[in-house]
Amino acid sequence: MSGKTRQRILTTALALFNEQGESNVSTNHIADELEISPGNLYYHYRNKDDIIEQLFQRYEERMDAALTVPDGRAVTLEDVWLQLHLVFECIWDYRFLYRDIINILSRNRSLRLRFARILKRGSGNAHAIMKGLNDSGTMRASAAEIEGLATNILVLATFWLNYASIHGEKDEQRAIQQGIVQVMMLVSPFLRDSERLHLHTLSAAYAS
Amino acid sequence: MSGKTRQRILTTALALFNEQGESNVSTNHIADELEISPGNLYYHYRNKDDIIEQLFQRYEERMDAALTVPDGRAVTLEDVWLQLHLVFECIWDYRFLYRDIINILSRNRSLRLRFARILKRGSGNAHAIMKGLNDSGTMRASAAEIEGLATNILVLATFWLNYASIHGEKDEQRAIQQGIVQVMMLVSPFLRDSERLHLHTLSAAYAS
DNA sequence: GTCTATAAATGGATAGAC
DNA sequence: GTCTATCCATTTATAGAC
């Protein structure tokens, strides 16, 4: 059972970080919650940052998996919907990172570079998908408009769950659905009339 | 000179909080920087939260002053531009609040309520200004579109400087200008053709 | 692998002299 | 108003027994 405790530490740390914020959870808290000794925890991980890096690794792999562009076929609005779901679910599951992102990145150069890469990938992804919608005739926007739109999608996706949290929204599914609707509202003005009407119908049902 | 040290503590605390993040600045750090004793600092303020509350008070008054709607005349795009400037400058000057907002609000019920009020006021403000642009014929959007637009403006304005900070943007003026351009891009699709062209010309010059 | 015990450092806060 | 001295609690991290 070599990796058993090691895994339990990660799982419990993630839960506590998400609930109480990374800076409010000490290694002692994590050990307490697991009913193991602090010494035992330090046998498995060098320090708190080591735990955070392992969690970041999982986050990174999951976000990389979520950020894909349909290959060899036209992009549809359903693709956007699905991808936003995957991205928001990932952010939710690792929301402690986003809640304290500037602090966490400011004390760890490696994570800073890796998060910058994720953001860049997210930006490129939003770009490619918007361009795909444009090429398939689903929407119509200039290059400059797609550029600005991709940036706004990225910022909104990155910080929406923080915003929802400040508003006291505790329900994961509701928060995510509202986030998706808001991102869709960014795209909506550029859609063909028929697509836009269809989207508004879907959104109204979805956000209720 | 009764209030002299009291004021210097606020000024120095604000500078340190903005530079290093509120959670990374202890009362000892503030006293050190001012070259006064920790005991002296505690003579002027009950505790660290007391200092934060006083800073929040100043932030609150400034943001309240920035969030106004032109009275008795039509709203123009220049009004939007000016107001975004005032709002972003205010957020910049108190960026420590936004950087750690969830943590700060989670441990202080009073600030939570007061920040919620500011957000609500910001939301109502964005709403009223968009409605004003609509009424003056500068833009054309449905009630649902204005609703979604106002929310997205609020989220973008609230978190843009965090996003810019992650990107390593250290220059206040550049960060703010880019933020304004991005907000304007949210509004752009709803503008009349002539207004939209005018805006794109202005934005291109502004963001350079 | 896990525990107990503990060191070393830091942060918040107060008492009492000046 | 300001300082010195100090206390208490917390956190990170390690040493050494089992």
Coordinates of C-alpha atoms (C1' of nucleotides) in Angstrom, one line a residue:
Chain A
M1 CA 0.0 0.0 0.0
S2 CA 2.9 2.4 -0.7
G3 CA 0.9 5.1 -2.5
K4 CA -2.2 4.9 -0.4
T5 CA -1.5 7.6 2.1
R6 CA 0.2 9.7 -0.5
Q7 CA -2.9 9.8 -2.5
R8 CA -5.2 10.4 0.4
I9 CA -3.1 13.4 1.3
L10 CA -3.6 14.9 -2.1
T11 CA -7.4 14.3 -2.1
T12 CA -7.9 15.7 1.3
A13 CA -5.6 18.7 0.7
L14 CA -7.6 19.5 -2.5
A15 CA -10.9 19.3 -0.6
L16 CA -9.6 21.6 2.2
F17 CA -8.0 24.1 -0.2
N18 CA -11.2 24.4 -2.2
E19 CA -13.3 24.8 0.9
Q20 CA -11.2 27.2 3.0
G21 CA -8.6 28.6 0.6
E22 CA -5.1 27.4 0.3
S23 CA -3.6 30.1 2.6
N24 CA -6.0 29.1 5.4
V25 CA -5.1 25.4 5.3
S26 CA -1.8 24.4 7.0
T27 CA 0.0 21.1 6.7
N28 CA -1.2 20.4 10.3
H29 CA -4.8 20.9 9.2
I30 CA -4.4 18.4 6.4
A31 CA -2.8 15.9 8.8
D32 CA -5.5 16.5 11.4
E33 CA -8.3 15.9 8.9
L34 CA -6.6 12.6 7.8
E35 CA -5.9 11.6 11.4
I36 CA -2.3 11.1 10.6
S37 CA 0.7 12.9 12.2
P38 CA 2.4 15.9 10.7
G39 CA 5.6 13.9 10.6
N40 CA 3.9 11.3 8.5
L41 CA 2.7 13.9 6.0
Y42 CA 6.2 15.3 5.7
Y43 CA 7.5 11.7 5.0
H44 CA 5.3 11.7 1.9
Y45 CA 5.8 15.3 0.7
R46 CA 8.7 17.7 1.1
N47 CA 6.5 20.6 2.0
K48 CA 3.2 22.3 1.3
D49 CA 4.4 23.6 -2.1
D50 CA 5.2 20.1 -3.1
I51 CA 1.6 19.1 -2.5
I52 CA 0.4 22.1 -4.5
E53 CA 2.6 21.2 -7.4
Q54 CA 1.3 17.7 -7.5
L55 CA -2.3 19.0 -7.5
F56 CA -1.3 21.5 -10.2
Q57 CA 0.0 18.6 -12.3
R58 CA -3.4 16.9 -12.2
Y59 CA -5.1 20.2 -13.0
E60 CA -2.8 20.8 -15.9
E61 CA -3.3 17.5 -17.5
R62 CA -7.1 17.8 -17.1
M63 CA -7.2 21.3 -18.6
D64 CA -4.9 20.2 -21.5
A65 CA -7.3 17.4 -22.2
A66 CA -10.3 19.8 -22.2
L67 CA -8.7 22.3 -24.6
T68 CA -9.1 20.6 -27.9
V69 CA -10.3 21.8 -31.3
P70 CA -12.6 19.5 -33.4
D71 CA -10.3 18.0 -36.1
G72 CA -11.3 17.4 -39.7
R73 CA -14.8 18.8 -39.5
A74 CA -16.7 22.0 -39.1
V75 CA -17.0 23.6 -35.6
T76 CA -20.6 23.8 -34.2
L77 CA -22.1 25.7 -31.3
E78 CA -22.5 22.3 -29.5
D79 CA -18.7 22.0 -29.5
V80 CA -18.5 25.3 -27.7
W81 CA -21.1 24.2 -25.2
L82 CA -19.4 21.0 -24.4
Q83 CA -15.9 22.5 -24.2
L84 CA -17.1 25.2 -21.8
H85 CA -18.6 22.5 -19.6
L86 CA -15.3 20.6 -19.4
V87 CA -13.3 23.8 -18.7
F88 CA -15.7 25.1 -16.0
E89 CA -15.8 21.7 -14.4
C90 CA -12.0 21.6 -14.3
I91 CA -11.8 25.1 -12.8
W92 CA -14.5 24.2 -10.2
D93 CA -12.6 21.1 -9.1
Y94 CA -9.4 23.1 -8.7
R95 CA -10.9 26.4 -7.7
F96 CA -8.5 27.0 -4.9
L97 CA -5.9 27.7 -7.6
Y98 CA -8.1 30.4 -9.2
R99 CA -9.1 31.9 -5.9
D100 CA -5.6 32.7 -4.9
I101 CA -3.9 32.5 -8.3
I102 CA -1.7 35.6 -8.0
N103 CA -0.3 34.6 -4.6
I104 CA 0.3 31.0 -5.6
L105 CA 2.0 32.0 -8.8
S106 CA 4.1 34.8 -7.1
R107 CA 6.0 32.3 -5.0
N108 CA 6.7 29.6 -7.5
R109 CA 8.3 30.3 -10.8
S110 CA 7.6 26.9 -12.3
L111 CA 3.9 27.2 -11.7
R112 CA 4.0 30.7 -13.1
L113 CA 5.4 29.4 -16.4
R114 CA 3.1 26.4 -16.5
F115 CA 0.0 28.5 -15.8
A116 CA 1.0 31.1 -18.5
R117 CA 1.2 28.2 -20.9
I118 CA -2.3 27.0 -20.0
L119 CA -3.6 30.6 -20.5
K120 CA -1.9 30.8 -23.8
R121 CA -3.3 27.5 -24.8
G122 CA -6.8 28.6 -23.7
S123 CA -6.4 31.8 -25.8
G124 CA -5.3 29.9 -28.9
N125 CA -8.1 27.5 -28.4
A126 CA -10.8 30.2 -28.1
H127 CA -9.2 31.8 -31.2
A128 CA -9.3 28.6 -33.2
I129 CA -12.9 27.7 -32.2
M130 CA -14.2 31.2 -33.0
K131 CA -12.3 31.0 -36.3
G132 CA -13.9 27.6 -37.0
L133 CA -17.4 29.0 -36.3
N134 CA -16.6 31.9 -38.7
D135 CA -15.3 29.6 -41.4
S136 CA -18.4 27.3 -41.2
G137 CA -20.6 30.4 -41.6
T138 CA -22.1 30.0 -38.1
M139 CA -20.9 33.4 -37.2
R140 CA -19.5 36.4 -38.9
A141 CA -16.7 38.5 -37.3
S142 CA -13.6 40.4 -38.4
A143 CA -10.1 39.2 -37.4
A144 CA -9.9 42.1 -34.9
E145 CA -13.3 41.1 -33.5
I146 CA -12.3 37.5 -33.1
E147 CA -9.1 38.6 -31.3
G148 CA -11.0 40.7 -28.8
L149 CA -13.7 38.1 -28.4
A150 CA -11.2 35.3 -27.6
T151 CA -9.5 37.5 -24.9
N152 CA -12.9 38.3 -23.3
I153 CA -13.9 34.6 -23.4
L154 CA -10.7 33.7 -21.6
V155 CA -11.0 36.4 -18.9
L156 CA -14.6 35.5 -18.3
A157 CA -14.0 31.7 -18.1
T158 CA -11.0 32.3 -15.8
F159 CA -12.8 34.4 -13.3
W160 CA -16.5 33.6 -13.6
L161 CA -16.4 31.1 -10.7
N162 CA -14.7 33.7 -8.5
Y163 CA -17.4 36.1 -9.3
A164 CA -20.2 33.6 -8.7
S165 CA -18.5 32.7 -5.3
I166 CA -18.5 36.4 -4.2
H167 CA -22.2 36.4 -5.1
G168 CA -22.7 33.5 -2.7
E169 CA -23.5 31.0 -5.3
K170 CA -22.7 27.7 -3.7
D171 CA -24.3 25.3 -6.2
E172 CA -21.7 24.0 -8.7
Q173 CA -24.1 23.2 -11.5
R174 CA -25.9 26.5 -11.3
A175 CA -22.7 28.5 -11.2
I176 CA -21.3 26.6 -14.2
Q177 CA -24.5 26.9 -16.2
Q178 CA -24.6 30.6 -15.6
G179 CA -21.0 30.9 -16.7
I180 CA -21.7 29.1 -19.9
V181 CA -24.7 31.3 -20.7
Q182 CA -22.6 34.4 -20.1
V183 CA -19.8 33.2 -22.4
M184 CA -22.4 32.4 -25.0
M185 CA -23.7 36.0 -24.7
L186 CA -20.3 37.2 -25.7
V187 CA -20.5 35.1 -28.9
S188 CA -24.2 35.7 -29.6
P189 CA -24.0 39.1 -31.3
F190 CA -21.7 37.6 -34.0
L191 CA -24.0 34.7 -34.8
R192 CA -26.3 34.4 -37.9
D193 CA -29.8 35.3 -37.0
S194 CA -31.1 31.7 -37.0
E195 CA -28.3 30.5 -34.8
R196 CA -28.7 33.4 -32.4
L197 CA -32.4 32.8 -32.0
H198 CA -31.7 29.1 -31.4
L199 CA -29.1 30.0 -28.8
H200 CA -31.3 32.4 -26.9
T201 CA -34.0 29.7 -26.6
L202 CA -31.4 27.2 -25.3
S203 CA -29.9 29.8 -22.9
A204 CA -33.2 30.8 -21.4
A205 CA -34.0 27.1 -20.7
Y206 CA -30.5 26.4 -19.4
A207 CA -30.1 29.3 -16.9
S208 CA -33.5 28.8 -15.2
Chain B
M1 CA 0.1 66.2 14.9
S2 CA -2.4 63.6 16.3
G3 CA -3.4 62.0 13.0
K4 CA 0.0 62.1 11.3
T5 CA 1.2 58.6 12.2
R6 CA -2.3 57.2 11.8
Q7 CA -2.4 58.5 8.2
R8 CA 1.2 57.3 7.4
I9 CA 0.3 53.8 8.6
L10 CA -2.7 53.7 6.1
T11 CA -0.6 55.0 3.2
T12 CA 2.3 52.6 3.9
A13 CA 0.0 49.6 4.5
L14 CA -1.8 50.3 1.2
A15 CA 1.5 50.5 -0.7
L16 CA 2.8 47.2 0.8
F17 CA -0.5 45.4 0.4
N18 CA -0.6 46.4 -3.3
E19 CA 3.0 45.4 -3.9
Q20 CA 3.2 42.1 -2.0
G21 CA -0.4 41.0 -1.3
E22 CA -2.3 41.6 1.9
S23 CA -1.7 38.1 3.3
N24 CA 2.1 38.5 2.8
V25 CA 2.3 41.8 4.8
S26 CA 2.2 41.5 8.6
T27 CA 1.7 44.4 11.0
N28 CA 5.4 44.0 11.8
H29 CA 6.3 44.6 8.2
I30 CA 4.2 47.8 8.1
A31 CA 5.8 49.0 11.3
D32 CA 9.3 48.1 10.0
E33 CA 8.7 50.0 6.8
L34 CA 7.6 53.1 8.7
E35 CA 10.4 52.7 11.2
I36 CA 8.0 52.7 14.2
S37 CA 7.5 50.0 16.8
P38 CA 4.8 47.4 16.5
G39 CA 3.4 48.7 19.8
N40 CA 3.0 52.1 18.3
L41 CA 1.1 50.7 15.3
Y42 CA -1.3 48.9 17.7
Y43 CA -1.8 52.2 19.6
H44 CA -3.3 53.6 16.4
Y45 CA -5.2 50.6 15.1
R46 CA -6.8 47.7 17.1
N47 CA -5.5 45.1 14.6
K48 CA -4.7 44.4 11.0
D49 CA -8.4 44.1 10.0
D50 CA -9.0 47.6 11.4
I51 CA -6.4 49.0 9.0
I52 CA -8.0 47.0 6.1
E53 CA -11.4 48.4 7.0
Q54 CA -10.1 52.0 6.9
L55 CA -8.6 51.4 3.5
F56 CA -11.8 49.8 2.3
Q57 CA -13.7 52.9 3.5
R58 CA -11.6 55.1 1.2
Y59 CA -12.0 52.6 -1.6
E60 CA -15.7 52.5 -1.1
E61 CA -16.1 56.3 -1.2
R62 CA -14.0 56.6 -4.3
M63 CA -15.9 53.9 -6.2
D64 CA -19.2 55.3 -5.2
A65 CA -18.1 58.7 -6.6
A66 CA -17.0 57.0 -9.9
L67 CA -20.3 55.1 -10.4
T68 CA -22.6 57.9 -11.6
V69 CA -25.0 58.1 -14.5
P70 CA -25.2 61.4 -16.6
D71 CA -28.3 63.2 -15.4
G72 CA -30.7 65.1 -17.6
R73 CA -29.0 64.4 -20.9
A74 CA -28.3 61.6 -23.3
V75 CA -25.5 59.1 -22.6
T76 CA -22.6 59.1 -25.0
L77 CA -19.7 56.7 -25.6
E78 CA -17.4 59.3 -24.1
D79 CA -19.2 59.0 -20.8
V80 CA -18.5 55.2 -20.9
W81 CA -14.9 55.9 -21.7
L82 CA -14.5 58.4 -18.8
Q83 CA -16.3 56.2 -16.3
L84 CA -14.2 53.2 -17.2
H85 CA -11.1 55.2 -16.6
L86 CA -12.3 56.3 -13.1
V87 CA -13.3 52.8 -12.2
F88 CA -10.1 51.1 -13.4
E89 CA -7.9 53.8 -11.7
C90 CA -9.8 53.1 -8.4
I91 CA -9.4 49.3 -8.8
W92 CA -5.7 49.8 -9.5
D93 CA -5.1 52.0 -6.5
Y94 CA -6.8 49.4 -4.2
R95 CA -5.8 46.3 -6.2
F96 CA -4.8 44.3 -3.1
L97 CA -8.6 44.1 -2.4
Y98 CA -9.3 42.5 -5.8
R99 CA -6.2 40.3 -5.7
D100 CA -7.4 38.5 -2.5
I101 CA -11.0 39.4 -2.6
I102 CA -12.5 36.1 -1.6
N103 CA -10.1 35.7 1.4
I104 CA -10.7 39.2 2.6
L105 CA -14.4 39.0 2.4
S106 CA -14.6 35.5 3.9
R107 CA -13.3 36.7 7.2
N108 CA -15.2 39.9 7.6
R109 CA -19.0 40.0 7.4
S110 CA -19.2 43.8 7.2
L111 CA -16.8 44.1 4.2
R112 CA -18.8 41.3 2.5
L113 CA -22.0 43.2 2.7
R114 CA -20.3 46.5 1.7
F115 CA -18.6 44.9 -1.3
A116 CA -21.8 43.2 -2.4
R117 CA -23.4 46.7 -2.3
I118 CA -20.6 48.1 -4.5
L119 CA -21.0 45.2 -7.0
K120 CA -24.8 45.8 -7.1
R121 CA -24.2 49.4 -7.6
G122 CA -21.8 48.6 -10.4
S123 CA -24.3 46.3 -12.0
G124 CA -27.1 48.9 -11.8
N125 CA -24.7 51.5 -13.2
A126 CA -23.7 49.4 -16.2
H127 CA -27.4 48.6 -16.8
A128 CA -28.4 52.3 -16.7
I129 CA -25.6 53.4 -19.0
M130 CA -26.3 50.7 -21.5
K131 CA -30.0 51.6 -21.4
G132 CA -29.0 55.2 -21.9
L133 CA -27.0 54.4 -25.0
N134 CA -29.9 52.4 -26.2
D135 CA -32.4 55.2 -25.6
S136 CA -30.3 57.7 -27.4
G137 CA -30.0 55.4 -30.4
T138 CA -26.3 55.0 -30.0
M139 CA -26.8 51.3 -29.7
R140 CA -29.5 48.8 -30.2
A141 CA -30.0 45.8 -27.9
S142 CA -32.9 43.9 -26.4
A143 CA -33.5 43.9 -22.6
A144 CA -32.1 40.4 -22.3
E145 CA -29.0 41.5 -24.2
I146 CA -28.5 44.5 -22.0
E147 CA -28.9 42.3 -18.9
G148 CA -26.2 39.9 -20.1
L149 CA -24.0 42.7 -21.3
A150 CA -24.1 44.5 -18.0
T151 CA -23.0 41.4 -16.1
N152 CA -20.1 40.7 -18.5
I153 CA -19.0 44.3 -18.2
L154 CA -19.0 44.0 -14.4
V155 CA -17.0 40.7 -14.4
L156 CA -14.5 42.0 -16.9
A157 CA -14.0 45.3 -15.1
T158 CA -13.7 43.5 -11.7
F159 CA -11.1 41.0 -12.8
W160 CA -9.3 42.6 -15.8
L161 CA -6.4 43.9 -13.7
N162 CA -5.9 40.5 -12.1
Y163 CA -5.7 39.0 -15.6
A164 CA -3.2 41.7 -16.7
S165 CA -1.1 41.1 -13.6
I166 CA -0.9 37.4 -14.3
H167 CA 0.3 38.3 -17.8
G168 CA 3.1 40.3 -16.2
E169 CA 1.8 43.7 -17.2
K170 CA 3.3 46.0 -14.7
D171 CA 2.5 49.3 -16.4
E172 CA -0.7 50.8 -14.9
Q173 CA -1.6 53.0 -17.8
R174 CA -1.2 50.2 -20.4
A175 CA -3.1 47.7 -18.3
I176 CA -6.0 50.2 -17.8
Q177 CA -6.1 51.2 -21.5
Q178 CA -6.2 47.5 -22.6
G179 CA -9.0 46.9 -20.0
I180 CA -11.1 49.8 -21.4
V181 CA -10.6 48.5 -25.0
Q182 CA -11.7 45.1 -24.0
V183 CA -14.9 46.4 -22.3
M184 CA -15.6 48.5 -25.3
M185 CA -15.3 45.4 -27.4
L186 CA -18.2 43.9 -25.4
V187 CA -20.3 46.9 -26.3
S188 CA -19.1 47.3 -29.9
P189 CA -21.4 44.7 -31.6
F190 CA -24.5 46.5 -30.4
L191 CA -23.4 49.9 -31.7
R192 CA -24.8 51.6 -34.8
D193 CA -22.4 51.2 -37.8
S194 CA -21.1 54.7 -37.7
E195 CA -20.5 54.6 -33.9
R196 CA -18.8 51.2 -34.2
L197 CA -16.4 52.3 -36.9
H198 CA -15.6 55.4 -34.8
L199 CA -14.9 53.2 -31.8
H200 CA -12.6 50.8 -33.7
T201 CA -10.5 53.7 -34.9
L202 CA -10.3 55.1 -31.4
S203 CA -9.5 51.7 -29.9
A204 CA -6.7 50.9 -32.3
A205 CA -5.0 54.2 -31.5
Y206 CA -5.6 53.8 -27.8
A207 CA -4.3 50.2 -27.3
S208 CA -1.1 50.8 -29.2
Chain C
dG1 C1' 5.3 4.1 7.1
dT2 C1' 4.0 6.1 11.1
dC3 C1' 4.4 8.2 15.5
dT4 C1' 6.1 11.6 19.3
dA5 C1' 8.5 15.3 20.5
dT6 C1' 10.4 19.4 19.6
dA7 C1' 13.1 23.1 17.3
dA8 C1' 13.0 27.6 15.0
dA9 C1' 10.6 31.2 13.0
dT10 C1' 6.8 34.2 12.5
dG11 C1' 2.7 36.8 13.4
dG12 C1' -0.8 39.0 16.4
dA13 C1' -1.4 41.4 20.3
dT14 C1' -0.7 43.6 25.1
dA15 C1' 1.6 45.7 29.4
dG16 C1' 4.0 49.1 31.3
dA17 C1' 8.0 52.5 31.1
dC18 C1' 9.1 56.9 29.2
Chain D
dG1 C1' 2.5 59.0 21.2
dT2 C1' 6.1 56.0 21.2
dC3 C1' 9.1 52.4 22.7
dT4 C1' 10.8 47.9 24.9
dA5 C1' 9.8 43.6 26.3
dT6 C1' 7.2 39.9 26.2
dC7 C1' 3.4 36.4 25.7
dC8 C1' 0.8 33.2 23.2
dA9 C1' -0.6 30.7 19.2
dT10 C1' 0.5 28.9 14.9
dT11 C1' 3.2 27.0 11.2
dT12 C1' 6.9 24.7 9.0
dA13 C1' 9.9 21.3 9.3
dT14 C1' 13.1 17.7 11.4
dA15 C1' 15.1 13.9 14.5
dG16 C1' 14.7 9.7 16.3
dA17 C1' 11.9 5.9 18.3
dC18 C1' 8.8 2.1 16.9

